[in-house]
Amino acid sequence: MRVIVPFAIMLFLLGVNPLKAEDTVSKSSLTPLIQLLENDEHRKKLIEKLKHEAEKEEPSEVSPVVQPVVEYVLDKIKETFQRFKNDSKITLMTLSDPYRLEKGWDLFLIYGGVLGLGFAFTFLIHFLKRFRALFVNDQTMTKTKAILVSLAFEGVTLLGFTVVTFTSLHWLSPSEKISASLSYLLVTIINFRIIQALLSTALYPHSRSFRLLPLKDGPAHILERYGRHFFTLQILSYILGSYLLNVGRLDTLVLFSARLFWLIIGYLTLALIKSLKNSITAALRLTLKYSKKRNVFEVMSQSLIRYWYPLSLAYVMFFVFLFTVVEESRFKFLLSLFLKLTVLGIGTYLLFLRIPSIMQMIVRSLGQTFNIPYSRQRFYEIALSVLFYTVLVFTFLYLLCKSLQIPLTALFSFLETEQILPKAISVIITALIGLVVLESLEFIINKVFRQLGKSSNQKNLPSLLTLIQHIIRVVIFILTLLMVFSELGFNITPLLASAGVFGLAVSLGSQTLFNDVIKGFFILTEDTINIGDRVTINLDHNKHSGVVEDLTLRNVKLRDTQGFLHTIPFSTIGAIVNESRHP
């Protein structure tokens, strides 16, 4: 008979074991205070008296002059001694140690807080997948590549989990940290794949979409063949994990009994979930006249299967971290943490889902209004999506670190202190303003030239429009670049001086080119000649007659009566006789 895995199974399958470490703080924490007052004999005696009174937990009679200071110091010393009075070891509160919970609500809030963490980081994982989808086409990905990408993603996630475990258990020795990380890795690898396959098989027995291993058959075949070994694997993983984690310091049998108790509770919960699922499905079939369409429960359950694996990974990655940080006020902390992470995760997730469609709608509406080419529209869509994705992810990480009180906030504080974030925001705003100005000017110029094309027969307007657009793009690009350098703190005066010298050198060496362009600009704007006109062009020593075949920014191409093509630079042209415009 197939065993159905409950939603609560992750709350005990990979729970953190209760760890204990020798007291490393103890009474030596008073050493800095004593060293501070070591030059004052009277204060030395006062500190000794305070230490004595703190151990007896009795109030101290001191001079009224130093009463406030002494009371503060006495409270701190009492707090320090009281913390380690009953137990000389630091005890870690965990879900695997349920008999240490003080309130019934603690259990509920711990579940909610940790699940909120899992959901929040599942959203972050989903962000990365959606970000990758911008550049990778899944249709072109082969099965081998898909398996490699999946394994790489899983490996990076497990590596991150190991790092979190290794750094969170800061009071353990290096060998104990390695054993703890190794045990959780082993248990994680064994449990997650089996849980996902069980959940998939329980809800969709014939499904082959969610596979335990990259084999030909789906999880149903795997579990039919190896399902009887599931419970044995769980027990072995518990024994191995408990032994490696605790390195013989705790009673492995007691720890295993606590985990086995939660395992039995989980399977009882599974039976309830299965009966509830069958009841809801039957009711929906009768109420909605179920045919081939999927009902709401099936859609939700399929989504649960799809996101269960990354959710479980994120859940366990921060399981250790949460309970190594939380020492006091678990009730208030977890309640606020659950609410904050729920709002933050759902809000960010919804924004992340809507960003591509919002960017596409904005860019395409502006593209239709300003006649922006499709290639540039696509570029703007990707650029703006990447920009907003980056801003959203950094905002999410910042708020998450602030909610969890993770030291990563120090990194953001450093960025703020060094004016890196304000400078980055200024650069982004400057670039956006440059793009808006460029597109606005091009829209105005295109509109003006369209009106000129309707009111006149000038055939050289496209050439003139291209010239003006190139000039505007170069000017705006240079101005935007200078403004960006200025925002980054560079002194642009030497750049302007260098640009002036460079421009002078170029102008001296390219006088003929500039003469061609400037004179050609006036010839085109004055509509002196057009393509197809029969003209006679007078040069310095001779003249050419023929039909105008092409007009560029620098020259005119003329086909004479004998079929020869003459390319004449605008700077060499004298008088022009347009024979096509005789009265």
XYZ file of C-alpha atoms in Angstrom:
583
model
C 0.000 0.000 0.000
C 1.327 3.430 -0.944
C 2.148 5.768 1.881
C 0.988 9.374 1.482
C 3.346 12.085 2.687
C 1.705 14.979 4.596
C 2.333 18.655 4.254
C 3.764 18.657 7.775
C 6.273 15.880 7.145
C 9.126 18.333 6.553
C 8.636 19.699 10.050
C 10.167 16.587 11.514
C 11.998 14.736 8.714
C 14.887 17.168 8.770
C 14.474 18.898 12.111
C 17.565 20.298 13.786
C 18.777 18.156 16.624
C 19.141 19.712 20.093
C 22.800 20.663 20.320
C 24.747 21.548 23.414
C 28.124 23.187 23.635
C 30.423 23.999 26.513
C 30.040 27.449 28.028
C 32.547 29.721 26.281
C 31.218 33.014 27.651
C 30.971 32.294 31.397
C 32.375 34.726 33.967
C 35.268 35.734 31.774
C 32.848 38.119 30.050
C 33.493 40.484 32.977
C 37.178 40.789 32.087
C 36.844 43.903 29.846
C 34.870 45.695 32.556
C 37.451 44.847 35.195
C 40.334 45.902 32.930
C 38.594 49.211 32.321
C 38.573 49.978 36.034
C 41.843 48.342 37.037
C 43.577 51.659 37.804
C 41.035 52.588 40.460
C 41.397 50.548 43.617
C 38.032 51.656 44.942
C 36.271 50.610 41.775
C 38.061 47.286 41.821
C 36.592 46.633 45.238
C 33.197 47.761 43.992
C 33.327 45.300 41.109
C 34.337 42.475 43.420
C 31.435 43.342 45.673
C 29.059 43.470 42.740
C 30.245 40.067 41.573
C 29.670 38.675 45.016
C 26.214 40.226 45.267
C 25.302 39.021 41.798
C 26.135 35.462 42.728
C 23.931 35.729 45.792
C 21.268 37.634 43.811
C 20.968 40.263 46.556
C 20.785 44.064 46.117
C 23.894 46.065 46.768
C 24.218 49.066 49.094
C 26.343 51.663 47.351
C 26.862 55.388 47.460
C 23.960 57.465 46.025
C 26.438 59.245 43.760
C 27.173 56.139 41.721
C 23.809 54.469 42.289
C 22.542 54.651 38.631
C 25.806 53.364 37.206
C 26.088 50.608 39.756
C 22.492 49.505 39.215
C 23.076 49.259 35.475
C 26.302 47.287 35.908
C 24.679 45.088 38.537
C 21.761 44.294 36.260
C 24.086 43.348 33.425
C 26.211 41.157 35.657
C 23.123 39.502 37.116
C 21.804 38.879 33.642
C 25.100 37.306 32.592
C 25.353 35.064 35.644
C 21.661 34.173 35.607
C 21.922 33.035 32.016
C 24.425 30.327 32.879
C 23.427 29.650 36.468
C 21.057 26.752 35.878
C 22.924 25.256 32.954
C 26.580 25.752 32.128
C 25.866 24.781 28.533
C 24.105 26.583 25.725
C 20.952 24.741 24.669
C 19.532 25.096 21.176
C 15.729 25.039 20.892
C 14.578 22.941 17.961
C 11.496 21.225 16.639
C 13.158 17.879 17.215
C 13.042 18.715 20.925
C 9.284 19.288 21.354
C 9.195 18.700 25.122
C 11.173 21.936 25.617
C 8.426 24.105 24.113
C 6.899 26.375 26.741
C 3.611 27.341 25.084
C 1.199 25.588 22.811
C 1.229 28.559 20.458
C 5.000 28.261 20.102
C 4.618 25.123 18.013
C 2.121 26.765 15.675
C 4.193 29.929 15.277
C 7.397 27.985 14.736
C 5.696 26.080 11.931
C 4.350 29.293 10.447
C 7.616 31.190 10.762
C 9.732 28.482 9.193
C 7.206 27.856 6.425
C 7.197 31.598 5.772
C 10.969 31.430 5.393
C 10.632 28.519 3.028
C 8.042 30.286 0.894
C 10.102 33.478 0.778
C 13.201 31.711 -0.472
C 11.172 29.561 -2.830
C 9.999 32.797 -4.406
C 13.642 33.847 -4.733
C 14.485 30.546 -6.443
C 11.522 31.046 -8.769
C 12.829 34.553 -9.527
C 16.127 33.072 -10.672
C 14.306 30.602 -12.927
C 12.216 33.355 -14.498
C 15.332 35.521 -14.912
C 17.077 32.628 -16.661
C 14.048 32.158 -18.925
C 14.722 35.579 -20.449
C 17.883 34.300 -22.095
C 17.433 30.524 -22.387
C 14.839 28.884 -24.572
C 13.647 25.679 -22.886
C 12.466 24.298 -26.219
C 16.049 24.105 -27.467
C 17.332 22.434 -24.309
C 17.987 18.742 -24.680
C 17.181 16.177 -22.024
C 20.852 15.835 -21.083
C 21.241 19.582 -20.662
C 18.067 19.732 -18.594
C 19.353 17.006 -16.258
C 22.730 18.750 -15.930
C 21.082 22.093 -15.194
C 18.826 20.451 -12.605
C 21.743 18.702 -10.912
C 23.814 21.899 -10.959
C 20.956 23.842 -9.424
C 20.500 21.201 -6.759
C 24.223 21.098 -6.063
C 24.460 24.858 -5.631
C 21.445 24.832 -3.325
C 22.875 22.042 -1.191
C 26.227 23.812 -1.111
C 24.497 26.935 0.132
C 22.716 24.844 2.743
C 26.048 23.424 3.879
C 27.573 26.886 4.151
C 24.608 28.137 6.182
C 24.833 25.138 8.490
C 28.599 25.460 8.795
C 28.501 29.159 9.657
C 25.403 29.078 11.866
C 26.751 26.511 14.319
C 29.450 28.928 15.346
C 30.126 27.385 18.759
C 31.078 23.971 17.371
C 34.569 22.884 16.523
C 35.518 22.513 12.819
C 35.222 18.716 12.946
C 31.785 18.934 14.557
C 30.682 21.481 11.950
C 31.770 19.152 9.164
C 29.936 16.196 10.695
C 26.786 18.273 11.224
C 26.817 19.581 7.659
C 27.534 16.121 6.262
C 24.716 14.506 8.197
C 22.175 17.056 7.075
C 23.328 16.733 3.500
C 22.900 12.962 3.596
C 19.476 13.168 5.179
C 18.427 15.918 2.772
C 19.447 14.002 -0.339
C 17.665 10.854 0.829
C 14.484 12.514 2.037
C 13.714 15.197 -0.532
C 13.635 12.959 -3.565
C 11.553 10.327 -1.800
C 9.129 12.922 -0.442
C 8.581 14.512 -3.828
C 8.040 11.137 -5.453
C 5.643 10.029 -2.711
C 3.643 13.226 -2.911
C 3.462 13.002 -6.684
C 2.441 9.366 -6.598
C -0.175 9.887 -3.899
C -1.952 12.685 -5.778
C -1.232 11.530 -9.341
C -0.470 7.785 -9.391
C 0.086 7.684 -13.173
C 2.127 10.863 -13.427
C 5.552 10.744 -15.053
C 6.288 14.466 -14.861
C 7.862 14.475 -11.404
C 10.603 11.909 -11.285
C 12.713 10.691 -8.447
C 15.580 9.885 -10.783
C 16.171 10.623 -14.496
C 14.859 7.196 -15.468
C 12.402 6.086 -18.095
C 9.546 5.488 -15.665
C 8.032 7.982 -13.279
C 7.809 7.951 -9.463
C 4.864 5.533 -9.480
C 7.048 2.762 -10.925
C 9.907 3.619 -8.566
C 7.697 3.464 -5.483
C 5.903 0.315 -6.553
C 9.279 -1.326 -6.811
C 11.078 0.230 -3.834
C 8.216 1.512 -1.647
C 8.637 -1.231 0.930
C 12.162 0.036 1.621
C 11.058 3.600 2.291
C 10.579 3.222 6.038
C 13.888 1.365 6.355
C 15.699 4.152 4.511
C 14.142 6.711 6.830
C 15.265 4.862 9.938
C 18.798 4.362 8.596
C 19.083 8.012 7.623
C 17.918 9.054 11.098
C 20.403 6.797 12.858
C 23.276 7.844 10.586
C 22.393 11.528 10.776
C 21.949 11.452 14.544
C 25.276 9.708 15.049
C 27.241 11.986 12.729
C 25.621 15.148 14.022
C 25.946 14.514 17.698
C 29.295 12.683 17.576
C 28.307 10.502 20.460
C 27.550 13.359 22.854
C 23.791 12.736 22.972
C 21.831 9.575 23.383
C 21.151 8.463 19.810
C 18.268 6.254 20.931
C 16.471 9.163 22.616
C 16.969 11.350 19.580
C 15.748 8.630 17.240
C 12.677 8.051 19.423
C 11.748 11.727 19.229
C 12.066 11.687 15.447
C 10.154 8.441 15.140
C 7.329 9.961 17.181
C 7.034 12.828 14.700
C 7.212 10.355 11.818
C 4.201 8.444 13.140
C 2.294 11.698 13.647
C 3.111 12.581 10.061
C 1.734 9.361 8.636
C -1.452 9.766 10.650
C -1.770 13.247 9.187
C -1.257 11.752 5.740
C -4.232 9.496 6.095
C -6.382 12.492 6.985
C -5.084 14.439 3.977
C -5.777 11.557 1.614
C -9.362 11.157 2.817
C -9.866 14.927 2.633
C -8.506 15.007 -0.909
C -10.816 12.190 -2.016
C -13.826 13.857 -0.395
C -13.146 17.249 -1.994
C -12.521 15.712 -5.408
C -15.738 13.688 -5.241
C -17.725 16.747 -4.157
C -16.263 18.855 -6.960
C -17.059 16.199 -9.526
C -20.702 16.177 -8.454
C -21.021 19.934 -8.066
C -19.097 21.094 -11.125
C -20.167 18.172 -13.341
C -16.584 17.133 -13.637
C -15.531 16.033 -17.102
C -12.017 16.277 -18.485
C -11.320 19.700 -17.005
C -9.169 19.874 -13.900
C -10.812 21.174 -10.755
C -9.334 23.700 -8.373
C -7.976 21.115 -5.963
C -6.106 19.267 -8.699
C -4.537 22.485 -9.950
C -3.423 23.399 -6.435
C -2.075 19.931 -5.716
C -0.150 19.850 -8.985
C 1.375 23.241 -8.169
C 2.304 21.905 -4.740
C 4.117 18.972 -6.307
C 5.933 21.243 -8.741
C 7.215 23.633 -6.079
C 7.574 21.180 -3.205
C 11.201 20.359 -3.878
C 12.620 23.916 -3.963
C 10.302 24.820 -1.094
C 11.672 21.950 0.982
C 15.255 22.851 0.152
C 14.741 26.461 1.167
C 12.830 25.344 4.246
C 15.647 23.185 5.553
C 18.423 25.566 4.495
C 17.136 28.153 6.943
C 15.889 25.711 9.523
C 19.257 25.595 11.247
C 19.862 29.287 10.837
C 16.562 30.314 12.406
C 16.997 28.308 15.583
C 20.628 29.274 16.046
C 19.650 32.935 16.014
C 16.424 32.876 18.018
C 17.168 32.659 21.729
C 14.513 34.762 23.415
C 11.018 36.038 22.692
C 10.306 33.276 20.200
C 6.593 33.998 20.284
C 6.765 37.643 19.189
C 9.713 37.107 16.889
C 8.170 34.241 14.951
C 4.770 35.910 14.753
C 6.218 39.098 13.282
C 8.585 37.060 11.116
C 5.751 34.999 9.677
C 3.645 38.063 8.884
C 6.548 40.023 7.381
C 7.802 37.188 5.214
C 4.323 36.262 4.050
C 3.556 39.808 2.908
C 7.055 40.291 1.489
C 7.127 36.965 -0.335
C 3.644 37.130 -1.838
C 3.969 40.798 -2.810
C 7.353 40.323 -4.436
C 6.210 37.141 -6.149
C 3.155 38.837 -7.667
C 5.263 41.780 -8.829
C 7.795 39.420 -10.326
C 5.110 37.574 -12.261
C 3.639 40.788 -13.606
C 6.868 42.584 -14.541
C 7.307 41.042 -18.042
C 3.728 41.780 -19.079
C 3.876 45.283 -17.586
C 7.154 46.052 -19.360
C 5.810 44.643 -22.615
C 2.612 46.671 -22.357
C 4.447 49.928 -21.544
C 7.122 49.525 -24.218
C 4.693 48.474 -26.943
C 2.272 51.292 -26.198
C 5.140 53.782 -26.285
C 6.480 52.099 -29.416
C 3.174 52.554 -31.198
C 2.921 56.162 -30.024
C 6.477 57.131 -30.937
C 6.879 54.749 -33.911
C 9.806 52.877 -32.345
C 11.086 49.942 -34.458
C 10.273 46.467 -33.162
C 13.942 45.509 -32.669
C 14.451 48.488 -30.381
C 11.194 47.751 -28.599
C 12.412 44.224 -27.859
C 15.742 45.574 -26.613
C 13.968 48.016 -24.294
C 11.699 45.249 -22.994
C 14.649 43.029 -22.043
C 16.708 45.921 -20.640
C 13.867 47.276 -18.501
C 12.890 43.782 -17.337
C 16.466 43.008 -16.268
C 16.696 46.394 -14.543
C 13.468 45.937 -12.604
C 14.272 42.306 -11.824
C 17.609 43.399 -10.367
C 16.058 46.204 -8.335
C 13.283 43.917 -7.109
C 15.643 41.113 -6.087
C 17.980 43.495 -4.240
C 15.013 45.121 -2.518
C 13.699 41.689 -1.573
C 17.087 40.629 -0.189
C 17.485 43.870 1.738
C 14.042 43.618 3.357
C 14.589 39.925 4.015
C 17.938 40.538 5.708
C 16.393 43.331 7.722
C 13.516 41.095 8.833
C 15.814 38.205 9.765
C 18.483 40.486 11.233
C 21.085 38.819 9.040
C 24.543 40.457 8.981
C 24.101 40.984 5.225
C 22.489 44.293 6.173
C 26.016 45.417 6.996
C 26.837 45.000 3.310
C 23.926 47.218 2.320
C 24.928 49.720 5.013
C 28.438 49.769 3.560
C 27.016 50.398 0.098
C 24.913 53.241 1.449
C 27.832 54.684 3.432
C 30.150 54.604 0.431
C 27.462 56.237 -1.743
C 27.511 53.258 -4.091
C 23.760 52.735 -4.115
C 22.911 56.436 -4.602
C 25.447 56.647 -7.422
C 24.046 53.546 -9.095
C 20.519 54.956 -8.844
C 21.710 58.292 -10.277
C 23.412 56.530 -13.198
C 20.262 54.509 -13.961
C 18.056 57.609 -13.809
C 20.492 59.535 -16.040
C 20.517 56.732 -18.619
C 16.710 56.539 -18.578
C 16.426 60.305 -19.042
C 18.843 60.097 -21.975
C 16.739 57.364 -23.598
C 13.524 59.338 -23.070
C 15.060 62.496 -24.565
C 16.441 60.550 -27.544
C 13.146 58.838 -28.330
C 11.201 62.082 -27.858
C 13.466 64.026 -30.230
C 13.361 61.263 -32.830
C 9.572 61.159 -32.562
C 9.330 64.928 -33.100
C 11.763 64.853 -36.032
C 9.958 61.921 -37.677
C 6.647 63.718 -37.292
C 8.057 66.916 -38.838
C 9.542 65.032 -41.770
C 6.286 63.153 -42.341
C 4.482 66.472 -42.577
C 7.143 67.780 -44.986
C 6.804 64.646 -47.101
C 3.038 65.177 -47.397
C 3.340 68.859 -48.300
C 6.234 68.573 -50.771
C 7.723 66.207 -53.306
C 11.226 66.156 -51.870
C 12.855 62.787 -52.477
C 15.908 63.550 -50.374
C 14.042 63.667 -47.066
C 15.074 60.101 -46.011
C 18.758 60.975 -46.448
C 18.319 64.195 -44.512
C 16.365 62.402 -41.780
C 19.099 59.774 -41.401
C 21.730 62.518 -41.093
C 19.820 64.361 -38.381
C 19.094 61.153 -36.457
C 22.763 60.168 -36.436
C 23.782 63.618 -35.228
C 21.183 63.587 -32.438
C 22.172 60.091 -31.283
C 25.861 60.961 -31.136
C 25.228 64.220 -29.264
C 22.856 62.663 -26.704
C 25.159 59.673 -26.195
C 28.139 61.934 -25.509
C 26.154 64.196 -23.167
C 24.693 61.217 -21.286
C 28.123 59.619 -20.962
C 29.573 62.851 -19.569
C 26.707 63.135 -17.085
C 27.253 59.528 -15.985
C 30.958 60.190 -15.429
C 30.026 63.290 -13.458
C 27.591 61.304 -11.269
C 30.300 58.717 -10.602
C 32.552 61.447 -9.251
C 34.948 61.837 -12.170
C 36.194 65.282 -13.062
C 34.938 65.783 -16.607
C 36.881 69.015 -17.195
C 39.986 67.151 -18.457
C 37.686 65.015 -20.616
C 36.104 68.103 -22.148
C 39.537 69.636 -22.743
C 40.786 66.419 -24.332
C 37.653 66.187 -26.458
C 38.187 69.773 -27.600
C 41.786 69.101 -28.600
C 40.770 65.865 -30.335
C 37.946 67.625 -32.168
C 40.289 70.391 -33.297
C 42.802 67.869 -34.615
C 40.091 65.929 -36.438
C 38.593 69.086 -37.913
C 41.982 70.255 -39.203
C 42.615 66.881 -40.818
C 39.093 66.494 -42.202
C 38.240 69.915 -43.566
C 37.181 68.522 -46.931
C 34.886 65.968 -45.272
C 33.207 68.632 -43.160
C 32.849 70.896 -46.191
C 31.181 68.063 -48.106
C 28.734 67.309 -45.270
C 27.862 70.933 -44.489
C 27.388 71.965 -48.120
C 25.438 68.772 -48.832
C 23.189 69.498 -45.846
C 22.223 72.898 -47.256
C 21.732 71.512 -50.769
C 19.411 68.825 -49.420
C 17.443 71.145 -47.140
C 16.994 73.758 -49.896
C 15.680 71.050 -52.247
C 18.039 72.139 -55.027
C 18.120 68.744 -56.696
C 16.299 65.445 -56.267
C 16.875 61.908 -57.462
C 15.752 61.600 -61.101
C 16.352 65.248 -62.019
C 18.356 66.075 -65.167
C 20.976 68.589 -64.067
C 24.162 70.304 -65.178
C 26.744 70.723 -62.417
C 29.474 73.325 -62.901
C 32.816 72.494 -61.312
C 35.980 74.584 -61.092
C 37.341 73.721 -64.561
C 34.596 71.696 -66.258
C 31.004 70.631 -65.939
C 28.948 67.427 -65.971
C 25.433 66.814 -67.245
C 23.185 63.833 -66.613
C 20.479 62.309 -64.441
C 20.809 62.244 -60.622
C 20.865 58.593 -59.507
C 21.676 58.970 -55.822
C 22.230 61.593 -53.134
C 24.341 60.897 -50.036
C 25.607 63.103 -47.255
C 28.898 63.761 -49.055
C 28.302 63.515 -52.806
C 25.892 63.273 -55.689
C 25.970 60.440 -58.260
C 25.293 61.520 -61.842
C 24.716 59.278 -64.912
C 25.657 61.050 -68.182
C 24.253 60.396 -71.682
C 27.066 57.942 -72.518
C 26.253 55.780 -69.457
C 29.182 56.819 -67.283
C 28.571 57.338 -63.544
C 30.126 60.459 -61.999
C 30.513 60.786 -58.218
C 30.865 64.480 -57.386
C 31.646 65.696 -53.827
C 29.426 68.552 -52.682
C 32.420 70.728 -51.738
C 33.563 70.892 -55.414
C 30.161 71.907 -56.793
C 29.726 75.435 -58.067
C 26.542 76.393 -59.906
C 23.777 73.837 -60.475
C 21.388 73.995 -63.416
C 18.267 71.854 -62.844
C 16.859 71.216 -66.329
C 13.893 69.255 -64.913
C 12.435 72.392 -63.362
C 12.116 74.602 -66.402
C 8.814 76.513 -66.574
